[in-house]
Amino acid sequence: MAFSVDDIRKDFPALQQRLEGGKLVYFDNAASAQKPLCVIEKAADFYRRDYSNIHRSAHELSRRATVAFEEARKCVSKHFNAPKNFTAVFTRGATEGLNIVARCYGEKFLKKGDEIILSQMEHHANIVPWQLCAMRTGAEIKAAKILPNGELDMGHLQSLVSPRTKIISIAHASNVLGTINDVQKISEIAKKAGAVFCVDAAQSSPHFLGDISEIGCDFFACSAHKCFGPTGEGALIANTEILNEMDVWQGGGDMIESVSWEKTTFRQAPEKFEAGTPNIAGAVAFARALQYMDSLDIPAARAHEAELLKRATELLEKIEGLRILGNAKNKVPLISFAVKNIHHNDISTMLDANGIAVRSGHHCAEPLMNALGVSGSCRASFAFYNTLEEVEFFAKKLRSAVNLLS
Ligand code: PLP
């Protein structure tokens, strides 16, 4: 299918609306993306026709729902090109996926003196679960530094590796700097060290990145809502053998093999991590969102996103007092910025008055904010459905806001 941003925008009902401030310019995609009609309809149709609980009942609707859920699982693995020996566990999102790795792998296999390598640019979702793991096991966390341009200091990361390194867990792309990390290289470093490698793919997956076979990681966590799918849904895609060696996550129905007062045994992955009734329609709609992404002209969509980023960078660089946080060579299409002597919330409020949605705050990356020497920033994050006109309108309104507030 040829890439036409005008046609693509027609697929997204939310983008058609006008707000009080004017036409909606949605630049908060890194927080959560809008949904195409096919995803909304897929969830609605599933509830209208095929909905029932899964895996349990011997009736037609339960069979249909089970097939749809298990097909969705295959679709998620296929989209991310997971190797044959990998399985997709459905989660509530990247946060839950990372918590499962830290709790069920980390707490089972780590001991006092072992080391976990993260980076300075991690989201809290890839810091706090490891802090809890370190607290409970006595393992130690080391954070690889970033270079002044926002790239990961690979030399520093390499220097942190030791025989005690048991886990490396790194974002594929930073939600603040936009930096795309060389996860293939990090995977090689982890393999050499005999450590497992976990990729936080929350920010890379919406931008057509995340080929698990190519990366060579052991764990890969992503969120559906950032990939144009529903909220409360995501996947942890991981090596099945490792998943089967891990502790279980929650206890309850569907994750057990047999239960008695004396002894309970558990199912294999993925079910052992999916206690209780999952977000069945969420999984089905997530798969539909990934199919939608796959139906686009991906090289053209990526080129369009790169053009949005390039134009926004050019325009923002011209605004006096504005500092762009992160100028890595390889970036996902987002720009975080701070303006001298102006609070980020004041800027985002003025942009909102013009219908422009951006994020402001610490972006759940307080250690990174400290390293950058800022209390917070504004972030404009783009998706393939955004336009150059929107970027230009945003830059114009931002310039006016800065002039007014300074
Ligand atoms: N990791 C990164 C890099 C993120 O940007 C986010 C969310 O913004 C997460 C993890 C957590 O994702 P979720 O809130 O969907 O679980």
CSV table of C-alpha atoms and ligand atoms in Angstrom, one decimal:
chain,number,residue,atom,x,y,z
A,1,MET,CA,0.0,0.0,0.0
A,2,ALA,CA,1.4,3.4,-1.0
A,3,PHE,CA,2.0,5.8,1.9
A,4,SER,CA,-0.3,8.8,2.0
A,5,VAL,CA,-0.5,10.6,5.3
A,6,ASP,CA,-3.8,12.2,4.3
A,7,ASP,CA,-5.3,8.8,3.7
A,8,ILE,CA,-3.8,7.3,6.8
A,9,ARG,CA,-5.3,10.1,8.9
A,10,LYS,CA,-8.8,9.1,7.8
A,11,ASP,CA,-8.2,5.8,9.6
A,12,PHE,CA,-8.0,7.6,13.0
A,13,PRO,CA,-11.3,9.0,14.2
A,14,ALA,CA,-9.7,11.0,17.1
A,15,LEU,CA,-7.6,13.0,14.6
A,16,GLN,CA,-10.6,14.4,12.9
A,17,GLN,CA,-11.8,16.5,15.8
A,18,ARG,CA,-11.5,20.1,16.5
A,19,LEU,CA,-10.8,21.3,20.1
A,20,GLU,CA,-11.7,24.6,21.6
A,21,GLY,CA,-8.2,25.8,20.9
A,22,GLY,CA,-8.4,24.7,17.2
A,23,LYS,CA,-7.7,21.6,15.2
A,24,LEU,CA,-6.2,18.8,17.3
A,25,VAL,CA,-2.4,18.4,16.8
A,26,TYR,CA,-1.6,15.2,18.7
A,27,PHE,CA,2.1,15.2,19.6
A,28,ASP,CA,1.8,13.0,22.7
A,29,ASN,CA,2.3,9.7,20.9
A,30,ALA,CA,5.2,8.5,23.1
A,31,ALA,CA,2.8,8.6,26.1
A,32,SER,CA,0.0,6.8,24.2
A,33,ALA,CA,-1.0,6.7,20.5
A,34,GLN,CA,-4.4,7.1,18.9
A,35,LYS,CA,-6.3,4.1,17.5
A,36,PRO,CA,-7.3,3.3,14.0
A,37,LEU,CA,-10.9,2.5,13.4
A,38,CYS,CA,-10.1,-1.1,12.5
A,39,VAL,CA,-8.7,-1.6,16.0
A,40,ILE,CA,-11.7,0.0,17.6
A,41,GLU,CA,-14.0,-2.1,15.5
A,42,LYS,CA,-12.1,-5.3,16.1
A,43,ALA,CA,-12.6,-4.9,19.8
A,44,ALA,CA,-16.3,-4.0,19.4
A,45,ASP,CA,-17.0,-6.8,17.0
A,46,PHE,CA,-15.3,-9.3,19.3
A,47,TYR,CA,-17.5,-8.1,22.1
A,48,ARG,CA,-20.6,-8.2,19.8
A,49,ARG,CA,-20.1,-11.7,18.4
A,50,ASP,CA,-17.3,-13.9,19.8
A,51,TYR,CA,-16.9,-12.8,23.4
A,52,SER,CA,-16.7,-15.4,26.1
A,53,ASN,CA,-14.1,-16.5,28.6
A,54,ILE,CA,-11.2,-18.5,27.2
A,55,HIS,CA,-9.6,-21.9,27.7
A,56,ARG,CA,-12.4,-23.2,30.0
A,57,SER,CA,-15.8,-23.9,28.6
A,58,ALA,CA,-16.8,-26.5,26.0
A,59,HIS,CA,-19.1,-24.2,24.0
A,60,GLU,CA,-19.0,-22.4,20.7
A,61,LEU,CA,-18.3,-18.8,22.0
A,62,SER,CA,-15.5,-20.0,24.3
A,63,ARG,CA,-14.0,-21.9,21.5
A,64,ARG,CA,-14.1,-18.8,19.2
A,65,ALA,CA,-12.7,-16.5,21.9
A,66,THR,CA,-9.9,-19.0,22.7
A,67,VAL,CA,-9.0,-19.3,19.0
A,68,ALA,CA,-9.0,-15.5,18.6
A,69,PHE,CA,-6.8,-15.1,21.8
A,70,GLU,CA,-4.3,-17.7,20.7
A,71,GLU,CA,-4.2,-16.4,17.1
A,72,ALA,CA,-3.4,-13.0,18.6
A,73,ARG,CA,-0.5,-14.5,20.5
A,74,LYS,CA,0.9,-15.9,17.3
A,75,CYS,CA,0.4,-12.6,15.5
A,76,VAL,CA,2.3,-10.7,18.2
A,77,SER,CA,5.3,-13.1,18.0
A,78,LYS,CA,5.2,-12.9,14.2
A,79,HIS,CA,5.1,-9.1,14.1
A,80,PHE,CA,8.2,-8.9,16.3
A,81,ASN,CA,9.9,-11.8,14.4
A,82,ALA,CA,10.4,-13.9,17.5
A,83,PRO,CA,12.5,-17.0,17.1
A,84,LYS,CA,10.6,-20.3,17.2
A,85,ASN,CA,11.7,-21.1,20.7
A,86,PHE,CA,10.2,-17.9,22.0
A,87,THR,CA,6.7,-17.4,23.5
A,88,ALA,CA,4.6,-14.2,23.9
A,89,VAL,CA,3.1,-13.8,27.4
A,90,PHE,CA,0.2,-11.3,27.4
A,91,THR,CA,0.7,-8.6,30.1
A,92,ARG,CA,-0.9,-5.4,31.1
A,93,GLY,CA,1.9,-3.5,29.3
A,94,ALA,CA,5.7,-3.0,29.2
A,95,THR,CA,5.7,-2.2,32.9
A,96,GLU,CA,4.2,-5.6,33.9
A,97,GLY,CA,6.5,-7.4,31.4
A,98,LEU,CA,9.6,-5.8,33.0
A,99,ASN,CA,8.3,-6.5,36.5
A,100,ILE,CA,7.8,-10.2,35.6
A,101,VAL,CA,11.5,-10.4,34.4
A,102,ALA,CA,12.8,-8.7,37.5
A,103,ARG,CA,10.6,-10.7,39.9
A,104,CYS,CA,10.3,-14.1,38.4
A,105,TYR,CA,13.8,-14.3,36.8
A,106,GLY,CA,15.8,-11.8,38.9
A,107,GLU,CA,14.6,-12.8,42.3
A,108,LYS,CA,14.9,-16.5,41.5
A,109,PHE,CA,18.4,-16.5,40.0
A,110,LEU,CA,20.2,-13.4,41.5
A,111,LYS,CA,22.1,-13.5,44.8
A,112,LYS,CA,24.2,-11.1,46.8
A,113,GLY,CA,27.0,-9.6,44.9
A,114,ASP,CA,25.5,-10.2,41.4
A,115,GLU,CA,25.1,-7.2,39.1
A,116,ILE,CA,22.4,-5.8,37.0
A,117,ILE,CA,23.4,-3.3,34.3
A,118,LEU,CA,20.8,-0.6,33.3
A,119,SER,CA,21.5,2.8,31.7
A,120,GLN,CA,21.1,6.4,32.8
A,121,MET,CA,18.3,6.9,30.2
A,122,GLU,CA,15.9,4.3,31.5
A,123,HIS,CA,12.2,4.9,32.3
A,124,HIS,CA,11.2,4.2,35.9
A,125,ALA,CA,9.5,1.0,34.6
A,126,ASN,CA,13.0,-0.3,33.8
A,127,ILE,CA,14.6,1.0,37.1
A,128,VAL,CA,12.2,0.4,39.9
A,129,PRO,CA,11.5,-3.3,39.3
A,130,TRP,CA,15.3,-3.9,39.4
A,131,GLN,CA,15.6,-1.8,42.6
A,132,LEU,CA,13.0,-4.1,44.2
A,133,CYS,CA,14.9,-7.1,42.9
A,134,ALA,CA,18.2,-5.7,44.2
A,135,MET,CA,16.7,-5.0,47.6
A,136,ARG,CA,15.4,-8.5,47.9
A,137,THR,CA,18.4,-10.4,46.6
A,138,GLY,CA,21.4,-8.2,47.6
A,139,ALA,CA,22.3,-7.7,43.9
A,140,GLU,CA,23.8,-4.4,42.8
A,141,ILE,CA,22.6,-2.1,40.0
A,142,LYS,CA,25.1,-0.3,37.7
A,143,ALA,CA,24.0,2.4,35.3
A,144,ALA,CA,25.8,3.0,32.0
A,145,LYS,CA,26.2,6.7,31.3
A,146,ILE,CA,25.1,8.7,28.4
A,147,LEU,CA,27.3,10.9,26.2
A,148,PRO,CA,26.6,14.7,25.9
A,149,ASN,CA,24.7,14.1,22.7
A,150,GLY,CA,22.3,11.7,24.4
A,151,GLU,CA,23.8,8.5,23.0
A,152,LEU,CA,24.6,5.6,25.2
A,153,ASP,CA,28.2,5.5,26.2
A,154,MET,CA,28.9,2.0,25.0
A,155,GLY,CA,32.5,2.1,26.3
A,156,HIS,CA,31.2,2.8,29.8
A,157,LEU,CA,28.6,0.1,29.5
A,158,GLN,CA,31.3,-2.4,28.4
A,159,SER,CA,33.5,-1.3,31.4
A,160,LEU,CA,30.7,-2.1,33.8
A,161,VAL,CA,30.5,-5.7,32.6
A,162,SER,CA,32.2,-8.2,35.0
A,163,PRO,CA,31.9,-11.9,35.8
A,164,ARG,CA,29.2,-10.8,38.3
A,165,THR,CA,27.0,-9.3,35.6
A,166,LYS,CA,23.8,-11.4,35.4
A,167,ILE,CA,21.3,-9.2,33.7
A,168,ILE,CA,21.5,-6.3,31.2
A,169,SER,CA,18.2,-4.4,30.7
A,170,ILE,CA,18.1,-1.5,28.4
A,171,ALA,CA,15.5,0.6,26.5
A,172,HIS,CA,15.6,0.1,22.8
A,173,ALA,CA,14.7,3.7,22.5
A,174,SER,CA,14.6,6.5,25.1
A,175,ASN,CA,11.3,8.1,25.9
A,176,VAL,CA,13.1,11.4,26.6
A,177,LEU,CA,16.1,11.6,24.4
A,178,GLY,CA,14.7,9.6,21.5
A,179,THR,CA,18.0,7.8,21.2
A,180,ILE,CA,17.8,4.4,19.5
A,181,ASN,CA,20.3,2.1,21.3
A,182,ASP,CA,22.4,-0.4,19.5
A,183,VAL,CA,20.6,-3.4,21.1
A,184,GLN,CA,22.3,-5.9,18.8
A,185,LYS,CA,25.7,-4.8,20.1
A,186,ILE,CA,24.4,-4.9,23.7
A,187,SER,CA,23.1,-8.4,23.1
A,188,GLU,CA,26.6,-9.5,22.0
A,189,ILE,CA,28.1,-7.9,25.1
A,190,ALA,CA,25.5,-9.7,27.3
A,191,LYS,CA,26.1,-13.0,25.6
A,192,LYS,CA,29.9,-12.8,26.0
A,193,ALA,CA,29.4,-12.0,29.7
A,194,GLY,CA,27.0,-14.9,30.1
A,195,ALA,CA,24.2,-12.5,31.2
A,196,VAL,CA,20.6,-12.4,30.0
A,197,PHE,CA,19.5,-9.4,28.0
A,198,CYS,CA,16.2,-7.7,28.4
A,199,VAL,CA,14.9,-5.1,25.9
A,200,ASP,CA,12.4,-2.4,26.9
A,201,ALA,CA,10.7,-2.0,23.6
A,202,ALA,CA,8.0,0.4,24.7
A,203,GLN,CA,9.3,3.3,22.6
A,204,SER,CA,10.8,1.5,19.7
A,205,SER,CA,7.9,-0.8,18.8
A,206,PRO,CA,5.5,2.1,17.7
A,207,HIS,CA,8.2,3.0,15.1
A,208,PHE,CA,8.4,-0.3,13.3
A,209,LEU,CA,11.5,-1.4,15.2
A,210,GLY,CA,11.9,-4.5,17.2
A,211,ASP,CA,13.1,-7.6,15.3
A,212,ILE,CA,13.7,-10.1,18.2
A,213,SER,CA,15.6,-12.6,16.0
A,214,GLU,CA,17.9,-9.8,14.8
A,215,ILE,CA,18.4,-8.3,18.2
A,216,GLY,CA,19.2,-11.6,19.9
A,217,CYS,CA,17.7,-10.7,23.3
A,218,ASP,CA,16.2,-13.1,25.9
A,219,PHE,CA,13.3,-10.8,27.0
A,220,PHE,CA,11.4,-8.2,25.0
A,221,ALA,CA,8.7,-6.1,26.7
A,222,CYS,CA,6.2,-3.8,24.9
A,223,SER,CA,2.9,-2.0,25.3
A,224,ALA,CA,-0.1,-2.3,23.0
A,225,HIS,CA,-1.4,1.3,23.7
A,226,LYS,CA,1.8,2.9,22.3
A,227,CYS,CA,1.5,0.7,19.1
A,228,PHE,CA,-2.0,2.0,18.2
A,229,GLY,CA,-3.7,-0.7,20.2
A,230,PRO,CA,-5.7,-0.8,23.4
A,231,THR,CA,-4.6,0.2,26.9
A,232,GLY,CA,-4.1,-2.4,29.7
A,233,GLU,CA,-2.5,-4.8,27.2
A,234,GLY,CA,1.1,-5.7,26.2
A,235,ALA,CA,3.4,-8.6,25.7
A,236,LEU,CA,6.6,-10.0,27.2
A,237,ILE,CA,8.1,-12.1,24.4
A,238,ALA,CA,10.9,-14.4,25.7
A,239,ASN,CA,12.8,-17.5,25.4
A,240,THR,CA,10.4,-20.3,26.4
A,241,GLU,CA,13.1,-22.4,28.1
A,242,ILE,CA,14.0,-19.5,30.3
A,243,LEU,CA,10.4,-18.7,31.0
A,244,ASN,CA,9.8,-22.2,32.1
A,245,GLU,CA,12.7,-22.0,34.6
A,246,MET,CA,11.4,-18.9,36.1
A,247,ASP,CA,9.1,-18.5,39.2
A,248,VAL,CA,5.5,-17.9,38.5
A,249,TRP,CA,4.1,-14.4,38.6
A,250,GLN,CA,0.6,-14.3,40.1
A,251,GLY,CA,-1.3,-17.3,41.4
A,252,GLY,CA,-4.9,-18.2,40.4
A,253,GLY,CA,-6.9,-19.8,37.7
A,254,ASP,CA,-5.5,-20.9,34.3
A,255,MET,CA,-1.9,-20.9,35.4
A,256,ILE,CA,-2.1,-24.2,37.3
A,257,GLU,CA,-1.8,-27.8,36.2
A,258,SER,CA,-3.3,-29.2,39.4
A,259,VAL,CA,-4.2,-27.8,42.8
A,260,SER,CA,-4.6,-29.7,46.0
A,261,TRP,CA,-4.1,-28.7,49.7
A,262,GLU,CA,-0.9,-30.6,49.6
A,263,LYS,CA,0.7,-29.5,46.4
A,264,THR,CA,0.0,-27.2,43.5
A,265,THR,CA,1.7,-27.6,40.2
A,266,PHE,CA,2.0,-25.0,37.4
A,267,ARG,CA,1.5,-24.9,33.7
A,268,GLN,CA,4.3,-24.1,31.3
A,269,ALA,CA,4.8,-20.7,29.7
A,270,PRO,CA,3.0,-18.7,28.6
A,271,GLU,CA,0.0,-19.7,30.8
A,272,LYS,CA,2.0,-19.9,34.0
A,273,PHE,CA,2.3,-16.1,33.8
A,274,GLU,CA,-1.3,-15.5,32.9
A,275,ALA,CA,-3.3,-16.1,36.1
A,276,GLY,CA,-7.0,-15.3,36.0
A,277,THR,CA,-9.1,-14.0,33.1
A,278,PRO,CA,-6.9,-11.9,30.9
A,279,ASN,CA,-7.8,-8.9,28.8
A,280,ILE,CA,-9.1,-11.1,26.0
A,281,ALA,CA,-10.5,-8.4,23.8
A,282,GLY,CA,-7.3,-6.4,24.5
A,283,ALA,CA,-5.1,-9.1,23.1
A,284,VAL,CA,-7.3,-9.5,20.0
A,285,ALA,CA,-7.3,-5.7,19.4
A,286,PHE,CA,-3.5,-5.5,20.0
A,287,ALA,CA,-3.0,-8.1,17.2
A,288,ARG,CA,-5.2,-6.1,14.9
A,289,ALA,CA,-3.1,-2.9,15.7
A,290,LEU,CA,0.1,-4.8,14.7
A,291,GLN,CA,-1.6,-6.1,11.6
A,292,TYR,CA,-2.5,-2.5,10.7
A,293,MET,CA,1.1,-1.4,11.2
A,294,ASP,CA,2.2,-4.3,9.0
A,295,SER,CA,-0.2,-3.2,6.3
A,296,LEU,CA,1.5,0.2,5.9
A,297,ASP,CA,4.4,0.9,3.5
A,298,ILE,CA,6.9,0.7,6.4
A,299,PRO,CA,10.0,2.2,4.7
A,300,ALA,CA,7.8,5.1,3.6
A,301,ALA,CA,6.3,5.5,7.0
A,302,ARG,CA,9.7,5.5,8.7
A,303,ALA,CA,11.0,8.0,6.1
A,304,HIS,CA,8.0,10.3,6.9
A,305,GLU,CA,8.6,10.1,10.6
A,306,ALA,CA,12.3,10.9,10.0
A,307,GLU,CA,11.2,14.0,8.0
A,308,LEU,CA,8.9,15.1,10.8
A,309,LEU,CA,11.8,14.9,13.3
A,310,LYS,CA,14.3,16.6,11.0
A,311,ARG,CA,11.9,19.5,10.3
A,312,ALA,CA,10.9,19.9,14.0
A,313,THR,CA,14.6,19.9,15.0
A,314,GLU,CA,15.5,22.5,12.4
A,315,LEU,CA,12.7,24.8,13.6
A,316,LEU,CA,13.2,24.3,17.3
A,317,GLU,CA,16.9,24.9,17.0
A,318,LYS,CA,16.1,28.4,15.9
A,319,ILE,CA,14.2,29.3,19.1
A,320,GLU,CA,16.4,31.3,21.4
A,321,GLY,CA,16.9,29.8,24.9
A,322,LEU,CA,15.6,26.4,23.8
A,323,ARG,CA,17.7,23.4,24.5
A,324,ILE,CA,16.9,20.1,22.8
A,325,LEU,CA,17.6,17.2,25.1
A,326,GLY,CA,19.2,14.5,23.0
A,327,ASN,CA,20.8,14.8,19.6
A,328,ALA,CA,21.7,11.2,18.9
A,329,LYS,CA,22.3,10.2,15.3
A,330,ASN,CA,19.6,7.6,15.5
A,331,LYS,CA,16.4,8.8,17.1
A,332,VAL,CA,12.8,7.8,17.2
A,333,PRO,CA,10.7,10.8,16.2
A,334,LEU,CA,10.4,12.8,19.4
A,335,ILE,CA,11.9,16.0,20.8
A,336,SER,CA,12.2,16.9,24.4
A,337,PHE,CA,13.2,20.4,25.1
A,338,ALA,CA,13.7,22.8,28.0
A,339,VAL,CA,13.5,26.6,27.6
A,340,LYS,CA,15.7,28.8,29.8
A,341,ASN,CA,13.8,30.5,32.6
A,342,ILE,CA,10.4,29.1,31.5
A,343,HIS,CA,8.6,26.3,33.2
A,344,HIS,CA,7.7,23.4,31.0
A,345,ASN,CA,4.1,23.3,32.3
A,346,ASP,CA,3.6,26.9,31.2
A,347,ILE,CA,4.7,26.1,27.7
A,348,SER,CA,2.5,23.0,27.4
A,349,THR,CA,-0.5,24.9,28.7
A,350,MET,CA,0.0,27.6,26.1
A,351,LEU,CA,0.3,25.0,23.4
A,352,ASP,CA,-2.8,23.2,24.6
A,353,ALA,CA,-4.7,26.5,24.2
A,354,ASN,CA,-3.9,26.1,20.5
A,355,GLY,CA,-5.0,22.5,20.3
A,356,ILE,CA,-1.5,21.1,20.5
A,357,ALA,CA,-1.0,18.1,22.8
A,358,VAL,CA,2.5,17.7,24.1
A,359,ARG,CA,3.8,16.1,27.3
A,360,SER,CA,5.5,18.0,30.1
A,361,GLY,CA,7.1,16.8,33.3
A,362,HIS,CA,9.9,14.4,34.2
A,363,HIS,CA,8.6,11.7,31.8
A,364,CYS,CA,9.1,8.9,34.5
A,365,ALA,CA,12.8,9.3,34.0
A,366,GLU,CA,13.9,11.3,37.1
A,367,PRO,CA,17.5,9.9,37.2
A,368,LEU,CA,17.9,11.0,33.6
A,369,MET,CA,16.5,14.5,34.4
A,370,ASN,CA,19.1,14.8,37.2
A,371,ALA,CA,21.9,13.7,34.8
A,372,LEU,CA,20.7,16.4,32.3
A,373,GLY,CA,20.4,19.0,35.0
A,374,VAL,CA,16.8,19.8,34.4
A,375,SER,CA,13.7,19.4,36.6
A,376,GLY,CA,11.6,18.5,33.6
A,377,SER,CA,10.9,19.2,30.0
A,378,CYS,CA,8.3,19.4,27.2
A,379,ARG,CA,8.2,16.5,24.8
A,380,ALA,CA,6.7,16.5,21.3
A,381,SER,CA,6.4,13.0,20.0
A,382,PHE,CA,5.3,12.1,16.5
A,383,ALA,CA,3.7,9.2,14.8
A,384,PHE,CA,3.4,8.3,11.1
A,385,TYR,CA,0.0,10.0,11.0
A,386,ASN,CA,1.4,13.5,11.9
A,387,THR,CA,2.1,16.0,9.2
A,388,LEU,CA,4.7,18.6,8.3
A,389,GLU,CA,2.0,21.3,8.5
A,390,GLU,CA,1.4,20.2,12.1
A,391,VAL,CA,5.1,20.4,12.9
A,392,GLU,CA,5.3,23.9,11.4
A,393,PHE,CA,2.1,25.1,13.2
A,394,PHE,CA,3.6,23.7,16.5
A,395,ALA,CA,6.9,25.4,16.0
A,396,LYS,CA,5.2,28.7,15.3
A,397,LYS,CA,3.0,28.5,18.4
A,398,LEU,CA,5.9,27.4,20.5
A,399,ARG,CA,7.9,30.4,19.3
A,400,SER,CA,5.0,32.7,20.3
A,401,ALA,CA,4.7,31.0,23.7
A,402,VAL,CA,8.4,31.4,24.4
A,403,ASN,CA,8.3,35.1,23.3
A,404,LEU,CA,5.3,35.7,25.6
A,405,LEU,CA,6.6,33.9,28.6
A,406,SER,CA,10.2,35.3,28.5
B,1,PLP,N1,9.5,2.0,29.0
B,1,PLP,C1,9.5,3.2,28.4
B,1,PLP,C2,10.8,3.6,27.6
B,1,PLP,C3,8.4,4.0,28.3
B,1,PLP,O1,8.4,5.1,27.6
B,1,PLP,C4,7.2,3.5,29.0
B,1,PLP,C5,6.0,4.4,29.0
B,1,PLP,O2,6.0,5.5,28.7
B,1,PLP,C6,7.3,2.3,29.7
B,1,PLP,C7,8.4,1.6,29.7
B,1,PLP,C8,6.1,1.8,30.4
B,1,PLP,O3,5.1,1.5,29.5
B,1,PLP,P1,3.6,1.2,30.1
B,1,PLP,O4,3.2,2.4,30.9
B,1,PLP,O5,2.8,1.1,28.9
B,1,PLP,O6,3.7,0.0,30.9
